[in-house]
mmCIF file of C-alpha atoms in Angstrom:
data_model
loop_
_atom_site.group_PDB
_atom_site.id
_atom_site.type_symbol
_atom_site.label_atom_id
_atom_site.label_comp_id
_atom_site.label_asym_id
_atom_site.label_seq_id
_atom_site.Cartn_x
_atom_site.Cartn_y
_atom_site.Cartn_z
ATOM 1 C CA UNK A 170 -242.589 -76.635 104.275
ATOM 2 C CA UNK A 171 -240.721 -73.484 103.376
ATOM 3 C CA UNK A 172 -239.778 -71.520 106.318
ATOM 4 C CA UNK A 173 -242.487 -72.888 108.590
ATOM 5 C CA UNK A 174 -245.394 -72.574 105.975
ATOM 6 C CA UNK A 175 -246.910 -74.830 103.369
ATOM 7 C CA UNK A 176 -244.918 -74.112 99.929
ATOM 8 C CA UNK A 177 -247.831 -73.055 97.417
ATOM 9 C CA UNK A 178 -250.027 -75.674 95.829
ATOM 10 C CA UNK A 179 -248.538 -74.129 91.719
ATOM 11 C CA UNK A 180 -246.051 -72.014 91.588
ATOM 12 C CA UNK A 181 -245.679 -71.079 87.358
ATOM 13 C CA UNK A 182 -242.436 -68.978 86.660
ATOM 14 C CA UNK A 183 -242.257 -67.538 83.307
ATOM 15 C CA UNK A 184 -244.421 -70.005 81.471
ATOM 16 C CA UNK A 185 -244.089 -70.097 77.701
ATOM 17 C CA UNK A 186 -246.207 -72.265 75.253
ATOM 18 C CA UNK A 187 -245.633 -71.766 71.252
ATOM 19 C CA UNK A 188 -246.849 -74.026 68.270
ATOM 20 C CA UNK A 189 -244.583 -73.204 65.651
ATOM 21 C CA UNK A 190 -244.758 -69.326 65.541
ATOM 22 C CA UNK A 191 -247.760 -68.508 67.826
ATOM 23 C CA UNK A 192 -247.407 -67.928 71.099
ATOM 24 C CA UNK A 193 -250.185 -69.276 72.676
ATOM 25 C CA UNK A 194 -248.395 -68.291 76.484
ATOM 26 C CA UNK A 195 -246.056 -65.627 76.910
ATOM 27 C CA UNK A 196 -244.574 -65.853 80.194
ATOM 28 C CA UNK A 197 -247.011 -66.643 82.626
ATOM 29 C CA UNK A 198 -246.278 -66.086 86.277
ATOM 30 C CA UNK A 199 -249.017 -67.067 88.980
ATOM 31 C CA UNK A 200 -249.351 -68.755 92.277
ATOM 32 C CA UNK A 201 -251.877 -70.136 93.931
ATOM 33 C CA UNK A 202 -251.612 -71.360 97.833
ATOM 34 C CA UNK A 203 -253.214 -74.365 99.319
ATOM 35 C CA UNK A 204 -257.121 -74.132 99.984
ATOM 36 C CA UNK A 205 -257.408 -71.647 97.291
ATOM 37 C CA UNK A 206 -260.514 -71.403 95.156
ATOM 38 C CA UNK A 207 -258.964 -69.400 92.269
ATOM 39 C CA UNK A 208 -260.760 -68.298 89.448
ATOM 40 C CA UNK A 209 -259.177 -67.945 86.317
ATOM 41 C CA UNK A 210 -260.574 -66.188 83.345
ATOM 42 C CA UNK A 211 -259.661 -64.855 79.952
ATOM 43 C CA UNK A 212 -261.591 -64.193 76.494
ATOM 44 C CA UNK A 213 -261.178 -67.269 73.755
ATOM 45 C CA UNK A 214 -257.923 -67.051 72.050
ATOM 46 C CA UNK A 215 -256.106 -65.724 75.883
ATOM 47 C CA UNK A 216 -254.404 -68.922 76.697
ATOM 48 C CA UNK A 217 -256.638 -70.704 79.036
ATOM 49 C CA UNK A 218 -256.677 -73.942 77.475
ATOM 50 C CA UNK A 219 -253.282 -74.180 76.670
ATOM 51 C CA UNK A 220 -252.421 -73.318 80.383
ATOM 52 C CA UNK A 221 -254.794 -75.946 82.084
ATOM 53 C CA UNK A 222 -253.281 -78.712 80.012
ATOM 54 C CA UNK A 223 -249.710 -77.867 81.543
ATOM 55 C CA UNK A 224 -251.526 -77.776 84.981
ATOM 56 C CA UNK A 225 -252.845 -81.238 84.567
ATOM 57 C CA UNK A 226 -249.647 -82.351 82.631
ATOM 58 C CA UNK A 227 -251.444 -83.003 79.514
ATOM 59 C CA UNK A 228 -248.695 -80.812 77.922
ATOM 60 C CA UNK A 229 -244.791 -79.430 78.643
ATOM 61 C CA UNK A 230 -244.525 -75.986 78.246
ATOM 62 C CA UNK A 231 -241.655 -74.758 75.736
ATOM 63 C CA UNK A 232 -240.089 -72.257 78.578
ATOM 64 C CA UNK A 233 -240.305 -71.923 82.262
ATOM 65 C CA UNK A 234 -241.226 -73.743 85.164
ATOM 66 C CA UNK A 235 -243.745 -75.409 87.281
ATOM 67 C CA UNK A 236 -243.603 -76.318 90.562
ATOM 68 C CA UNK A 237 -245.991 -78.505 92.229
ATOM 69 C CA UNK A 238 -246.836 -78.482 96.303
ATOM 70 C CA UNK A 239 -243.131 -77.016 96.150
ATOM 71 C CA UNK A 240 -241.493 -79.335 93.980
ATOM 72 C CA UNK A 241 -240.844 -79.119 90.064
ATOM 73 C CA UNK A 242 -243.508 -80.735 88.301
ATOM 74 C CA UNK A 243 -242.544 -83.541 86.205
ATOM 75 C CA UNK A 244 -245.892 -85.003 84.504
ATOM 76 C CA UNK A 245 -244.205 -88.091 83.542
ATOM 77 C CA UNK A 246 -244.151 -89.142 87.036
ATOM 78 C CA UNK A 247 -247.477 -90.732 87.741
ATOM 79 C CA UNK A 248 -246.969 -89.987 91.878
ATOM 80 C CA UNK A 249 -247.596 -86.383 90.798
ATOM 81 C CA UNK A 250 -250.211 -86.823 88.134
ATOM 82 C CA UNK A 251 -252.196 -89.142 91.216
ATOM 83 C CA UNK A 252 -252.580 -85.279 92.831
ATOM 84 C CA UNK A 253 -254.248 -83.511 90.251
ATOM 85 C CA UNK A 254 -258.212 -83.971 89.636
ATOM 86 C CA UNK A 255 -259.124 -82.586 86.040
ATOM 87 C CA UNK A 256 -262.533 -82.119 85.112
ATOM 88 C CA UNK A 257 -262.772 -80.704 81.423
ATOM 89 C CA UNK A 258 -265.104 -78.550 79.293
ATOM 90 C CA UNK A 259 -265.715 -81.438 76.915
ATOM 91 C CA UNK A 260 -267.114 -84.451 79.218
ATOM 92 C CA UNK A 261 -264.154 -87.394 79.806
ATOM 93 C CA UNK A 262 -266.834 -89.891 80.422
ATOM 94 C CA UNK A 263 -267.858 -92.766 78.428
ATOM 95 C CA UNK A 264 -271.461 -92.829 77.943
ATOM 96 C CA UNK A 265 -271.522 -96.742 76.760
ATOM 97 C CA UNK A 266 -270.309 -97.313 80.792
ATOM 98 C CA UNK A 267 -272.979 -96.839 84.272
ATOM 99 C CA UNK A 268 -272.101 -94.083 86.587
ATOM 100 C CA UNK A 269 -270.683 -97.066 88.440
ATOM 101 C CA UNK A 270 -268.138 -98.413 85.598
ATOM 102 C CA UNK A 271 -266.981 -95.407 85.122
ATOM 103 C CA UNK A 272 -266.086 -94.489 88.355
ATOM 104 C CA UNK A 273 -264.624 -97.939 88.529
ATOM 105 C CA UNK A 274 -262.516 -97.381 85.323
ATOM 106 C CA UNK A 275 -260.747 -94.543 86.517
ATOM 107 C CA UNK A 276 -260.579 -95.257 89.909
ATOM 108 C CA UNK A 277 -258.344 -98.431 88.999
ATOM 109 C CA UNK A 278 -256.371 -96.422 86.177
ATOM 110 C CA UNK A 279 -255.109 -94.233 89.292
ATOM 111 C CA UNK A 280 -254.644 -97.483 91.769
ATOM 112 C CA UNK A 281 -257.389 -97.540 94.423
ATOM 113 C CA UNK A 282 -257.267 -100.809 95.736
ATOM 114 C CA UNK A 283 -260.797 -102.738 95.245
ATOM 115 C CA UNK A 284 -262.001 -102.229 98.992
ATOM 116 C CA UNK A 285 -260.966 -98.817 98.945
ATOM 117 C CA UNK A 286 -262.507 -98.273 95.358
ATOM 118 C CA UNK A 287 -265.839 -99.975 95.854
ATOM 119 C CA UNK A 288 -266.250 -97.635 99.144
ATOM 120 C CA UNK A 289 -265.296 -94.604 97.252
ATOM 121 C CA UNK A 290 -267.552 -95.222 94.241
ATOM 122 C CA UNK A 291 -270.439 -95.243 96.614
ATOM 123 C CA UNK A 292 -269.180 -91.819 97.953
ATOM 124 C CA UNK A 293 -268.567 -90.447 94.809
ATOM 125 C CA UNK A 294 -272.529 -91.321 93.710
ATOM 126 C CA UNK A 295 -273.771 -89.821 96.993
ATOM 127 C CA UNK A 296 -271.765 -86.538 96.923
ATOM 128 C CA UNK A 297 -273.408 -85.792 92.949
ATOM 129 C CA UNK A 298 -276.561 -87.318 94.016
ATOM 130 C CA UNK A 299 -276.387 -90.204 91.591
ATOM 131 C CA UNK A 300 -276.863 -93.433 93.748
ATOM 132 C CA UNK A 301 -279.906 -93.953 92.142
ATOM 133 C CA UNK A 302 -278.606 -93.796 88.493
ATOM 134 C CA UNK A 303 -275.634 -95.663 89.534
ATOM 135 C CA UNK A 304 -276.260 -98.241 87.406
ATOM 136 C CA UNK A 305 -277.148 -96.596 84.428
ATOM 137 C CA UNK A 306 -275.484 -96.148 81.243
ATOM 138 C CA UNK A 307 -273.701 -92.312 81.801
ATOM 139 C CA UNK A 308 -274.730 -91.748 77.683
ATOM 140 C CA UNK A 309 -278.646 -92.042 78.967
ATOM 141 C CA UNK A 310 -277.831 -89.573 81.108
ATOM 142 C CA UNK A 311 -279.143 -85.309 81.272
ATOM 143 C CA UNK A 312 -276.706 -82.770 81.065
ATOM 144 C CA UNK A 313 -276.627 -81.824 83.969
ATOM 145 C CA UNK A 314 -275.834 -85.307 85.420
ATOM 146 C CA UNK A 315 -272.782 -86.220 82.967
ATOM 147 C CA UNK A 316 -271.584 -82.626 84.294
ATOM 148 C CA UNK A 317 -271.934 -84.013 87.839
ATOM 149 C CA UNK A 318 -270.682 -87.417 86.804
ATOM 150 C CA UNK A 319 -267.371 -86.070 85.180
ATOM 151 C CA UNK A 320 -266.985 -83.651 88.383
ATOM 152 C CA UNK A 321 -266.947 -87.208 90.211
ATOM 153 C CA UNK A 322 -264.349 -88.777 87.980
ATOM 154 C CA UNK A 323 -262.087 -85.971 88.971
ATOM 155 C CA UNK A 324 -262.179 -86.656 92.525
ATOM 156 C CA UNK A 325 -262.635 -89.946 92.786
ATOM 157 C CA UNK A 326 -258.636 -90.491 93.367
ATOM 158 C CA UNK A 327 -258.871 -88.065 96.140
ATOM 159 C CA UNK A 328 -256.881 -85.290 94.106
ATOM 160 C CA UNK A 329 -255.423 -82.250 96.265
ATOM 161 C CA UNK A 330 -255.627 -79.739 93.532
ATOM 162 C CA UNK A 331 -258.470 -79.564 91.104
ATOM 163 C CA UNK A 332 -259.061 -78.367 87.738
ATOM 164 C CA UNK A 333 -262.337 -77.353 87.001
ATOM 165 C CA UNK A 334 -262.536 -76.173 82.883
ATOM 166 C CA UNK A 335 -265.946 -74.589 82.446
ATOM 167 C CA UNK A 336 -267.784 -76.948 84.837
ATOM 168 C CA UNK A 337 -271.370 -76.037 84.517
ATOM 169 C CA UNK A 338 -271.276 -75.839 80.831
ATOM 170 C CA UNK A 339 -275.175 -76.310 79.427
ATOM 171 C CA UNK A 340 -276.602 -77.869 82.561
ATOM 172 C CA UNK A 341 -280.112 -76.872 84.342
ATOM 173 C CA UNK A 342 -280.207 -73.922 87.513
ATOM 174 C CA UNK A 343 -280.688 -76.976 89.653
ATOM 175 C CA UNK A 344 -277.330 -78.851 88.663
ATOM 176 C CA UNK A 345 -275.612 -75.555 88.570
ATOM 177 C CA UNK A 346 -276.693 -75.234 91.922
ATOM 178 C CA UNK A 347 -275.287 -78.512 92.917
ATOM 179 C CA UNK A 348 -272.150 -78.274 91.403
ATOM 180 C CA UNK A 349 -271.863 -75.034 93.371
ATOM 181 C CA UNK A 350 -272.379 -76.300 96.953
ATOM 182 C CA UNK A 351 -270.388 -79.435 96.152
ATOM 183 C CA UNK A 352 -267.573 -77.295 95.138
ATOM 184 C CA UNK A 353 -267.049 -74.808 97.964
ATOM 185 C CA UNK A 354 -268.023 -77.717 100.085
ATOM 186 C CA UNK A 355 -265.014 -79.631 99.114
ATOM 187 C CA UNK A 356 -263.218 -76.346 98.768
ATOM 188 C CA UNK A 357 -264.064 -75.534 102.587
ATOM 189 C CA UNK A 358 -262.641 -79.489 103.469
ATOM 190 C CA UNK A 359 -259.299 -78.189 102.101
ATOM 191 C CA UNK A 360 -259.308 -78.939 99.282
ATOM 192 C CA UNK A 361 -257.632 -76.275 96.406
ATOM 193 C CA UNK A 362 -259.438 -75.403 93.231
ATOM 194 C CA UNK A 363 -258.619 -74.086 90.401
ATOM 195 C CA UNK A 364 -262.150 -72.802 88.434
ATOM 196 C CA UNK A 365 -262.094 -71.688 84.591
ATOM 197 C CA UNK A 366 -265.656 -70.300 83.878
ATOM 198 C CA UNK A 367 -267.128 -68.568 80.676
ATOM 199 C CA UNK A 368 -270.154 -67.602 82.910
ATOM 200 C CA UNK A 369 -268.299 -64.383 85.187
ATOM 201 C CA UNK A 370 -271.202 -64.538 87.796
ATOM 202 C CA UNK A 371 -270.466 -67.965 88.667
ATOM 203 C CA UNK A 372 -266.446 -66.781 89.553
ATOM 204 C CA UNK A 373 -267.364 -63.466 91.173
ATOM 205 C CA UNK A 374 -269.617 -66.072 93.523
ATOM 206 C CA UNK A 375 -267.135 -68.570 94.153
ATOM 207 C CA UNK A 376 -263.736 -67.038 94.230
ATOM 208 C CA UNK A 377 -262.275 -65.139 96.590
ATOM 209 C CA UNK A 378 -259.418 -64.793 93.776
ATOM 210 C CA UNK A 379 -259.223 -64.347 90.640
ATOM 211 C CA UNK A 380 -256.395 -64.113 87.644
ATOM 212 C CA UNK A 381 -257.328 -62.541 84.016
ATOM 213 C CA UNK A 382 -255.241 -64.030 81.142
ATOM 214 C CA UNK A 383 -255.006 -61.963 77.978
ATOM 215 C CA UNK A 384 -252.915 -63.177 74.813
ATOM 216 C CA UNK A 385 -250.975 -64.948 76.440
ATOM 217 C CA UNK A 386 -250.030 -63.098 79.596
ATOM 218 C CA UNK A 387 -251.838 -62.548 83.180
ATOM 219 C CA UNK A 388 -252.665 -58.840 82.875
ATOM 220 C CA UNK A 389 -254.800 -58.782 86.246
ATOM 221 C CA UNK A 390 -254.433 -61.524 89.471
ATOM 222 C CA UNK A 391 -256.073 -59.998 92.714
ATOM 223 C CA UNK A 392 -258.473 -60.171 95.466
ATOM 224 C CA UNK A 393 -262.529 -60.176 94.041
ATOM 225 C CA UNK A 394 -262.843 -57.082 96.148
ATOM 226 C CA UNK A 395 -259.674 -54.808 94.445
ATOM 227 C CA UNK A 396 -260.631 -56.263 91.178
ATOM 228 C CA UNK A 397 -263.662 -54.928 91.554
ATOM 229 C CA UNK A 398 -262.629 -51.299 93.154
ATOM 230 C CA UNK A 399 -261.058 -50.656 89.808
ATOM 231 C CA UNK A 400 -264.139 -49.349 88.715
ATOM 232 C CA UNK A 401 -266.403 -47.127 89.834
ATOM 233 C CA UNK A 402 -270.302 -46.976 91.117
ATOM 234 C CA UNK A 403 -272.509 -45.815 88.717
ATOM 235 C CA UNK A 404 -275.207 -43.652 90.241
ATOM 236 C CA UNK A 405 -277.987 -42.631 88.571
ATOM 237 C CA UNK A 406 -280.344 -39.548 90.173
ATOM 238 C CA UNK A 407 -283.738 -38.610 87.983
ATOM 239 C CA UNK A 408 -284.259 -34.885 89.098
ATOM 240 C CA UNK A 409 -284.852 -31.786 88.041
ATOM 241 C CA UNK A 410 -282.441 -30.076 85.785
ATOM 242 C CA UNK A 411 -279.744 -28.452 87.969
ATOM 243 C CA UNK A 412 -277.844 -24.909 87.170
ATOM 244 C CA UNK A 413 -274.570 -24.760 86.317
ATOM 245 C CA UNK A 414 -273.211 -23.326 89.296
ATOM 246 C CA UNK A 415 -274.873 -26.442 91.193
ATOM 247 C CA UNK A 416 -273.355 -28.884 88.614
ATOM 248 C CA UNK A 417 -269.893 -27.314 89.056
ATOM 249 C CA UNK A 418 -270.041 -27.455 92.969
ATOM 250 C CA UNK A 419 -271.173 -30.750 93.158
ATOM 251 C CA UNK A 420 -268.265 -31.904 91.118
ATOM 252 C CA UNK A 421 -265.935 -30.328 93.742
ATOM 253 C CA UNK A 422 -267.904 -32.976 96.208
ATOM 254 C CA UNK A 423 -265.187 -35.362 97.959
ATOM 255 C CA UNK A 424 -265.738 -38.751 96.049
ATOM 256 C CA UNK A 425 -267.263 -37.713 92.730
ATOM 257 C CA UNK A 426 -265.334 -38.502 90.105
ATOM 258 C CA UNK A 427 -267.773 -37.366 87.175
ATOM 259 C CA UNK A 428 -270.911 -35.664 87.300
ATOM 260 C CA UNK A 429 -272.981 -34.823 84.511
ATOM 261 C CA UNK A 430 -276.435 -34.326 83.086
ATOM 262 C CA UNK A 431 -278.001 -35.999 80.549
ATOM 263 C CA UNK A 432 -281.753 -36.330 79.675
ATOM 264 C CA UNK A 433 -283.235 -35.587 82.884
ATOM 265 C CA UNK A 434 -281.126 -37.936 84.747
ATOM 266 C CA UNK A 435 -277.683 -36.972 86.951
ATOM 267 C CA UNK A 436 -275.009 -39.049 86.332
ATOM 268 C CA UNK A 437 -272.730 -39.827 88.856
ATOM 269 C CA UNK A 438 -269.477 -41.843 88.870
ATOM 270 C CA UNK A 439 -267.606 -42.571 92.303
ATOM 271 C CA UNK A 440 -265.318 -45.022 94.023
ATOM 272 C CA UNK A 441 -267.125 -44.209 97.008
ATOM 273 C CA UNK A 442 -271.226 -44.557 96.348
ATOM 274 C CA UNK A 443 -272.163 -45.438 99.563
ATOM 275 C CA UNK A 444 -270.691 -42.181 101.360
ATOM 276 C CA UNK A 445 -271.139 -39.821 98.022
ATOM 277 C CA UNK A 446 -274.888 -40.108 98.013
ATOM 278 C CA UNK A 447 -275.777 -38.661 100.896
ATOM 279 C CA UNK A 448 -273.313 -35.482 99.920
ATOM 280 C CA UNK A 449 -275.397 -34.957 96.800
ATOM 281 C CA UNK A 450 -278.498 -35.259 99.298
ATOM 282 C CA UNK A 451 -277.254 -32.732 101.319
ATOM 283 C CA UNK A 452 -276.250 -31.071 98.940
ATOM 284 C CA UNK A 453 -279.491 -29.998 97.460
ATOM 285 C CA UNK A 454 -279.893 -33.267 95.023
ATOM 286 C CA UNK A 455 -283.951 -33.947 95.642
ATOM 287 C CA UNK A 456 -284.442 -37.161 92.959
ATOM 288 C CA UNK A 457 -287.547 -38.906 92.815
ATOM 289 C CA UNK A 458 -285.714 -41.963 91.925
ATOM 290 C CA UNK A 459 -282.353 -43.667 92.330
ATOM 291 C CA UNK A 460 -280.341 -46.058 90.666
ATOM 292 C CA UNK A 461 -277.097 -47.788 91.879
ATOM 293 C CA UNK A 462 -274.944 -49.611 89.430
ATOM 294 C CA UNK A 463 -271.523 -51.428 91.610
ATOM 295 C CA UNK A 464 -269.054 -52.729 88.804
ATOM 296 C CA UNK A 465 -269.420 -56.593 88.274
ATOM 297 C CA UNK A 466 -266.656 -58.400 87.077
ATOM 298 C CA UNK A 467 -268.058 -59.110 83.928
ATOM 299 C CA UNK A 468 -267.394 -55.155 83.883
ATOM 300 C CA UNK A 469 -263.775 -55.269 84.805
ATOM 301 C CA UNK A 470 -263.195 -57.740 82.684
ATOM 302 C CA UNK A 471 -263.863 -55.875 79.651
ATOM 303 C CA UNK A 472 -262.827 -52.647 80.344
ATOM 304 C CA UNK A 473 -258.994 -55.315 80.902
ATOM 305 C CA UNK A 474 -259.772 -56.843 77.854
ATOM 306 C CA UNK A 475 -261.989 -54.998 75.855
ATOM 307 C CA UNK A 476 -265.034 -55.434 73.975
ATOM 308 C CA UNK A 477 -264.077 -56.429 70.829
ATOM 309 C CA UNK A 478 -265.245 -60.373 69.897
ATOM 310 C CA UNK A 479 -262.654 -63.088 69.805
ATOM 311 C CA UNK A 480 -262.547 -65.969 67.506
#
């Protein structure tokens, strides 16, 4: 406890990573506090990877440091490793083992003793709805249940901070779905959670928020909601074609910040949609139809990253 409150689940100061001469982080500085559900996203190439396998103490970085529930992180120590749950894009499962063995294998490589193990295997089955495969081989197994089954690996040592890399990665709606509720559920019981996700609909859902890496750096870490007011409405009125002098006052409106015409439609920009449209109403704006575009984050994130593809 640091003056009377709970010291921050991470705490990365300054966090370099380099492989010879690339940089693959370039002082990263982030925190997230207990019973987050943090997003974390960035375009291929950003630095993701590289800083997820310092989080899980897969790797050291070169500079910096990181602190763990308020401590400095050592990932040699297996008392700290024992409260991190990692589950990664490429599935750590063995398919030659049942849902049950491998459970079983890792619950034993972290030291649940066999009473407590055998109860928490059953757990584990029930809370990814795989009792009934639970003696299965895991390389039988749909996509979408090896997802579920390597979400269970990671918490089946009762972690307090988990990793999730790109979780629902080429599984159905209906195990997307489930993964979904079973995270915020556990996110709700306290647990944090740390979610990496190529699919920006899924983190706009989930987390409340949300860090952007970039080559190497975190260029954006806010709230959804101010990520979000970085960009404006889109509003899009089919009318007639308005004068000039009605063009030029409604830019003057309180709110608008573009207005133009183009090909029978009036195109409106604003921070402030909700209260702006009835001004243009008012106004004299009489469209017979009305469209209302509210940024996404898929939309912030490329006007912070831009548009270009990354190898």
């Amino acid at each position: 406890m640091i003056g009377g409150m709970a010291a921050p689940v991470l705490d990365l100061i300054d966090i370099r990573k380099s492989y010879g001469r690339t940089e693959a982080l370039a002082g990263v500085s982030l925190t997230v506090q207990p019973g987050e559900l943090f997003g974390l996203l960035g375009p291929n190439g950003a630095g993701k990877t590289t800083l997820l396998a310092i989080l899980a103490g897969l790797s050291e970085p070169t500079a910096g440091a990181v602190k763990l529930f308020g401590d400095a992180f050592d990932p040699r120590a297996r008392a700290a490793r024992k409260l991190i749950g990692l589950a990664t894009q490429d599935l750590a499962i063995y398919p030659e083992l049942s849902a049950r063995e491998n459970l079983r294998f890792f619950g034993e490589l972290y030291g649940l003793g066999r009473a407590d193990l055998r109860s928490r295997i059953d757990e584990m089955l029930g809370a990814v709805s795989l009792k009934d495969r639970a003696d299965q081989l895991a390389g039988t197994f749909s996509g979408g249940m090896k997802r579920r089954l390597n979400l269970a690996v990671a918490l089946v040592h009762r972690p307090r901070l988990l990793l999730l890399d790109e979780p629902t990665t080429g599984v159905d709606p209906q195990s997307r779905n489930h993964i979904f509720e079973r995270v915020q559920a556990l996110n709700a019981e306290g647990l944090t959670v740390i979610y990496t996700s190529h699919y920006m609909e899924e983190v706009q859902a989930l987390c409340p928020r949300i860090g952007i890496l970039d080559h190497g750096r975190v260029i954006a870490c806010d709230s959804r909601e101010s990520l979000l007011n970085r960009l404006d409405t889109a509003l899009t009125l089919t009318m007639a074609e308005p004068t000039s002098a009605w063009l030029a006052s409604a830019r003057q409106l309180p709110g608008a910040r573009s207005v133009e015409w183009s090909h029978g439609n009036l195109q409106v920009a604003s921070p402030e949609a909700a209260a702006l449209l009835p001004k243009l109403l008012a106004h004299g704006a009489a469209p017979s139809a009305i469209d209302v575009k509210a940024p996404t984050l898929e939309s912030v994130f490329l006007s912070l990253t831009g548009r270009a593809l990354r190898d």
